[in-house]
């Protein structure tokens, strides 16, 4: 029996049993991560090696540097995840990996490593969409959560409102027309002189400022649940340039607070509207921006008022990690979705 026949047979047996312990790998951007996850819900171990300090001096992720660092980190990170789980490769049931969306060179490192491990151990290989991973972080944080629910996915590269109909079944309700939410936060932070990635620093700074200090436009979009952040970003840049040209002091905390307030209102208004109008009883947050303190608080208030249950992962599961990939992988495996050794990186992979 060749590898693929054996992997298919094993995947079918795991499906029938309804249980699987999965080794997952994530390398789509600037984090090399590995985790061992049991039955899609329980994190046995999770290791994240961040490259942020390497890229900070360039003001953003440099793809070539990211790929080289992933090459160095992937084996030690996988070894550490297995060690922390007190397991050997033979003890896991399957190997999962993010195959898109993301930086092609970065994705290829994880995909190649996962293929080699799956082949060496003779285990099924499970391909995972990175955005589906972010959504699935909620299954780890809330073991009782089951579809259907509406999810706001706000990360550095994506801003979507999706309805999760079932495991692996998504309806796109809205998305950004231009910048992703995290990208907008990072650009606003850069104008204020904060280092990359500025989102978390802007969040921190905004706690000391007045959110009403700067009037920012209320952005209109053609789609009811669509986003646009570029108008907000341009208004902020213009306001800061004007202050500088006039030789006035730039009140960074006030500007950060005003931007965060405007962005959070926009994100939360549309997400809650989408949940209400589609009759959702549960709303979930996902992606790096779901760590934002203003977004978490405002969503809490608005969902409570609308009678909608709000769930969100802890910040460590919002940022890129492999535990969320292991969770998404479990439900793919239960549907029999495994990949062959011809699996390739798909930089522009879509969720729907
Ligand atoms: O999901 P993620 O870790 O990576 C992608 O898949 O893109 O998201 C990273 C993005 C960055 O733009 C980062 O600045 C933003 O999430 N972010 C935040 C916060 N924490 C991370 N933005 C605003 N407030 C935060 N607290
Ligand atoms: Zn991400």
XYZ file of C-alpha atoms and ligand atoms in Angstrom:
379
model
C 0.000 0.000 0.000
C 1.449 3.415 -0.912
C 1.433 6.464 1.387
C -1.743 7.992 -0.020
C -3.792 4.791 0.204
C -2.631 4.265 3.757
C -3.362 7.876 4.745
C -6.870 7.648 3.254
C -7.549 4.441 5.164
C -6.362 6.009 8.418
C -8.416 9.155 7.830
C -11.533 7.032 7.333
C -10.834 5.146 10.568
C -10.369 8.435 12.483
C -13.631 9.743 10.995
C -15.482 6.667 12.176
C -13.960 6.912 15.655
C -14.718 10.675 15.838
C -11.425 11.341 17.613
C -8.035 12.647 16.486
C -4.931 14.192 17.997
C -3.445 16.516 15.400
C -0.024 18.132 15.031
C -0.622 21.499 13.328
C 1.818 23.906 11.685
C 1.287 27.607 10.862
C 3.745 29.748 8.860
C 1.589 32.056 6.711
C 3.123 35.367 7.790
C 5.557 36.320 10.541
C 4.912 33.648 13.168
C 6.251 30.093 13.020
C 3.920 28.023 15.163
C 3.180 24.393 15.976
C 0.593 22.830 18.270
C -0.882 19.515 19.296
C -4.689 19.633 19.510
C -7.057 16.897 20.660
C -10.502 16.484 19.065
C -10.526 20.071 17.778
C -11.114 21.554 21.205
C -8.284 20.770 23.591
C -4.826 22.322 23.219
C -2.267 19.797 24.419
C 0.650 22.090 23.528
C 1.180 25.284 21.544
C 4.425 27.003 20.578
C 4.690 30.345 18.768
C 7.977 31.785 17.552
C 7.381 35.403 16.522
C 9.557 37.186 13.967
C 8.191 40.643 14.823
C 11.519 42.071 16.131
C 13.184 41.044 12.831
C 10.683 42.961 10.700
C 10.089 45.962 12.978
C 13.141 47.844 11.643
C 11.651 47.723 8.112
C 8.207 48.904 9.234
C 6.474 45.761 7.957
C 6.952 42.102 7.072
C 9.764 41.499 4.536
C 8.692 38.290 2.729
C 12.217 37.033 1.957
C 13.337 37.495 5.579
C 10.133 35.806 6.800
C 10.754 32.725 4.620
C 14.360 32.377 5.766
C 13.360 32.627 9.411
C 10.580 30.044 8.960
C 13.173 27.625 7.523
C 15.289 28.048 10.651
C 12.405 27.843 13.106
C 10.027 25.226 11.795
C 11.865 22.088 12.990
C 12.686 23.387 16.506
C 9.140 24.716 16.939
C 7.587 21.361 15.908
C 10.011 19.492 18.196
C 9.123 21.774 21.101
C 5.380 21.342 20.537
C 5.753 17.545 20.556
C 8.027 17.661 23.594
C 5.601 19.846 25.541
C 2.817 17.417 24.655
C 5.066 14.565 25.814
C 4.565 12.876 22.458
C 6.585 11.591 19.543
C 5.571 12.093 15.923
C 4.272 8.495 15.829
C 1.811 9.337 18.628
C -0.184 11.920 16.660
C -2.998 10.815 14.335
C -2.521 13.395 11.575
C -0.476 16.425 10.487
C -2.212 19.703 9.556
C -0.873 22.840 7.918
C -1.972 26.296 6.784
C -1.741 26.320 2.964
C -3.226 29.811 2.401
C -3.887 32.674 2.329
C -0.557 34.295 3.157
C 2.919 34.965 1.819
C 3.779 32.266 -0.723
C 7.376 31.752 0.436
C 6.314 31.616 4.076
C 3.436 29.202 3.421
C 5.692 26.896 1.410
C 7.956 26.294 4.401
C 5.087 25.050 6.569
C 3.557 23.044 3.728
C 6.881 21.341 2.906
C 7.584 20.569 6.560
C 4.083 19.155 7.087
C 4.308 16.989 3.962
C 7.669 15.594 5.066
C 6.360 14.816 8.576
C 3.122 13.260 7.311
C 5.011 11.108 4.815
C 7.694 10.053 7.302
C 5.106 9.060 9.911
C 2.640 7.649 7.362
C -0.167 9.894 8.701
C -2.914 11.837 6.875
C -2.101 15.416 5.825
C -4.832 18.031 6.425
C -4.790 21.351 4.517
C -6.230 24.311 6.472
C -7.367 27.778 5.394
C -5.759 30.374 7.704
C -8.987 32.380 8.053
C -10.924 29.251 8.949
C -8.235 28.752 11.594
C -8.949 32.186 13.082
C -12.691 31.389 13.231
C -11.930 28.015 14.852
C -9.960 29.612 17.718
C -13.442 30.142 19.164
C -14.052 26.367 19.333
C -11.037 26.069 21.623
C -12.000 29.011 23.821
C -15.660 27.956 24.038
C -15.997 24.154 24.048
C -19.805 24.433 23.914
C -19.809 26.625 20.790
C -21.364 25.013 17.718
C -22.498 26.505 14.394
C -24.506 28.398 13.315
C -23.091 31.760 14.387
C -21.905 34.996 12.811
C -18.174 35.761 13.002
C -16.298 39.014 12.540
C -12.823 38.111 11.274
C -10.527 41.132 11.567
C -6.842 40.511 10.998
C -3.828 42.150 9.377
C -4.818 40.898 5.939
C -8.585 40.321 6.119
C -11.824 41.836 7.377
C -14.882 39.679 6.835
C -18.271 39.155 8.367
C -19.216 35.526 7.768
C -22.077 33.338 8.803
C -20.757 29.956 9.921
C -23.588 27.679 8.772
C -21.864 24.465 9.841
C -18.284 23.280 10.359
C -16.484 24.287 7.167
C -19.579 25.891 5.587
C -19.470 29.690 5.353
C -21.621 32.405 3.816
C -19.889 35.702 3.210
C -22.030 38.567 4.526
C -19.569 41.426 4.113
C -15.926 42.308 3.624
C -13.575 45.245 3.339
C -13.489 47.215 0.114
C -9.921 48.376 0.707
C -7.616 48.031 3.752
C -8.041 45.239 6.282
C -8.819 46.394 9.829
C -5.376 45.456 11.182
C -3.687 47.133 8.243
C -5.623 50.344 8.995
C -4.586 50.183 12.671
C -0.955 49.614 11.660
C -0.972 52.517 9.193
C -2.589 54.872 11.720
C 0.000 53.807 14.297
C 2.830 54.448 11.853
C 1.633 58.049 11.321
C 1.898 58.472 15.094
C 5.484 57.164 15.005
C 4.703 53.794 16.633
C 6.791 50.790 15.463
C 5.370 47.850 13.463
C 2.964 46.229 14.127
C 1.386 49.304 15.632
C -2.128 47.942 16.282
C -1.497 46.729 19.858
C 0.563 49.857 20.694
C -2.143 52.158 19.356
C -4.655 50.233 21.465
C -2.522 50.827 24.571
C -1.921 54.503 23.800
C -5.605 55.126 23.117
C -6.465 54.284 26.729
C -4.820 57.565 27.793
C -6.572 59.717 25.182
C -9.921 61.389 24.499
C -11.854 59.467 21.811
C -13.866 62.586 20.944
C -10.798 64.810 20.394
C -10.677 64.353 16.636
C -13.814 64.156 14.491
C -13.298 61.421 11.908
C -15.696 60.712 9.028
C -18.430 58.128 9.262
C -17.553 55.954 6.278
C -20.275 54.891 3.848
C -19.983 51.688 1.817
C -22.257 50.313 -0.911
C -22.778 46.962 0.838
C -24.755 46.946 4.101
C -22.162 44.774 5.838
C -19.069 45.890 3.913
C -16.197 47.875 5.370
C -13.948 50.636 4.130
C -11.065 51.931 6.198
C -9.171 54.046 3.680
C -11.265 57.219 4.261
C -10.669 56.963 7.988
C -6.960 56.450 7.466
C -6.671 59.410 5.052
C -8.606 61.697 7.424
C -6.237 60.767 10.230
C -3.114 61.298 8.099
C -4.408 64.697 6.914
C -5.217 65.792 10.467
C -1.735 64.856 11.709
C 0.012 66.528 8.743
C -2.007 69.716 9.283
C -1.006 69.877 12.934
C 2.657 69.329 12.010
C 2.559 71.955 9.226
C 1.104 74.483 11.643
C 3.888 73.675 14.102
C 1.336 72.415 16.610
C 1.927 69.567 18.997
C 0.419 66.226 17.864
C -1.609 64.865 20.808
C -0.784 61.215 20.036
C -2.979 59.628 22.730
C -6.031 61.702 21.685
C -5.491 60.861 18.031
C -5.011 57.159 18.809
C -8.174 57.141 20.926
C -10.179 58.955 18.235
C -9.029 56.559 15.521
C -9.666 53.488 17.643
C -13.121 54.774 18.574
C -14.062 55.400 14.919
C -12.671 52.042 13.714
C -14.337 50.111 16.537
C -17.704 51.799 15.947
C -17.509 50.888 12.278
C -16.460 47.269 12.919
C -18.991 46.670 15.687
C -21.968 48.470 14.088
C -21.852 46.396 10.914
C -21.053 43.111 12.638
C -23.948 43.455 15.107
C -26.296 44.612 12.334
C -25.369 41.527 10.282
C -25.955 39.253 13.284
C -29.312 40.878 14.075
C -30.591 40.885 10.493
C -29.617 37.255 9.872
C -31.244 36.145 13.118
C -27.996 34.937 14.711
C -28.111 34.109 18.391
C -24.314 33.991 18.748
C -21.611 36.339 17.501
C -17.893 35.455 17.508
C -14.762 37.564 17.107
C -11.590 36.328 15.410
C -8.214 37.518 14.079
C -5.477 39.729 15.492
C -7.728 42.800 15.826
C -10.085 40.774 18.038
C -7.464 41.444 20.758
C -8.327 45.142 20.634
C -9.626 46.229 24.033
C -12.026 48.808 22.578
C -13.503 46.287 20.143
C -13.939 43.659 22.865
C -15.686 46.117 25.223
C -17.893 47.722 22.577
C -18.931 44.366 21.094
C -19.782 43.194 24.587
C -22.071 46.201 25.156
C -23.733 46.107 21.742
C -24.313 42.342 21.743
C -25.720 42.477 25.254
C -28.174 45.195 24.186
C -29.177 43.149 21.123
C -29.641 39.959 23.161
C -26.860 38.174 21.256
C -24.317 35.927 22.952
C -20.767 37.145 22.263
C -17.817 34.754 22.259
C -14.178 35.590 21.637
C -10.854 33.818 22.030
C -8.289 35.069 24.558
C -5.697 37.363 22.880
C -3.111 34.539 22.586
C -5.550 32.633 20.339
C -6.475 35.770 18.328
C -2.963 36.338 17.053
C -1.489 33.840 14.560
C -1.011 30.448 16.229
C -1.141 26.768 15.307
C -3.702 25.651 17.909
C -6.466 27.281 15.842
C -5.158 25.416 12.758
C -5.325 22.134 14.683
C -8.931 22.878 15.631
C -10.023 23.687 12.063
C -8.120 20.601 10.859
C -10.089 18.277 13.129
C -13.408 19.257 11.525
C -11.884 18.931 8.034
C -10.626 15.467 8.891
C -14.081 14.521 10.180
C -15.425 15.449 6.726
C -12.733 13.322 5.085
C -10.877 16.335 3.661
C -7.234 15.361 3.434
C -4.523 16.340 0.944
C -2.061 14.384 -1.163
C 1.659 15.038 -1.291
C 1.037 17.371 -4.232
C -0.457 19.967 -1.814
C 0.731 23.444 -2.795
C 0.676 26.840 -1.080
C -2.275 29.015 -2.183
C -1.390 32.647 -1.336
C -4.801 33.994 -2.421
C -6.947 31.189 -1.003
C -10.435 32.404 -0.094
C -12.741 31.274 2.682
C -15.828 31.545 0.457
O -4.450 37.710 12.693
P -3.121 38.340 12.784
O -2.203 37.959 13.919
O -2.310 38.129 11.466
C -2.927 38.074 10.217
O -3.467 37.001 9.863
O -2.930 39.132 9.552
O -3.395 39.909 12.813
C -2.355 40.830 12.952
C -2.957 42.220 12.929
C -1.905 43.311 12.885
O -2.316 44.254 11.917
C -1.941 43.882 14.281
O -1.571 45.231 14.374
C -3.400 43.703 14.631
O -3.732 42.432 14.126
N -3.622 43.759 16.095
C -4.317 44.735 16.718
C -4.251 44.460 18.109
N -3.514 43.310 18.270
C -3.145 42.899 17.015
N -4.970 45.797 16.221
C -5.590 46.596 17.098
N -5.549 46.410 18.453
C -4.910 45.361 18.983
N -4.895 45.179 20.301
Zn -3.851 35.573 10.947
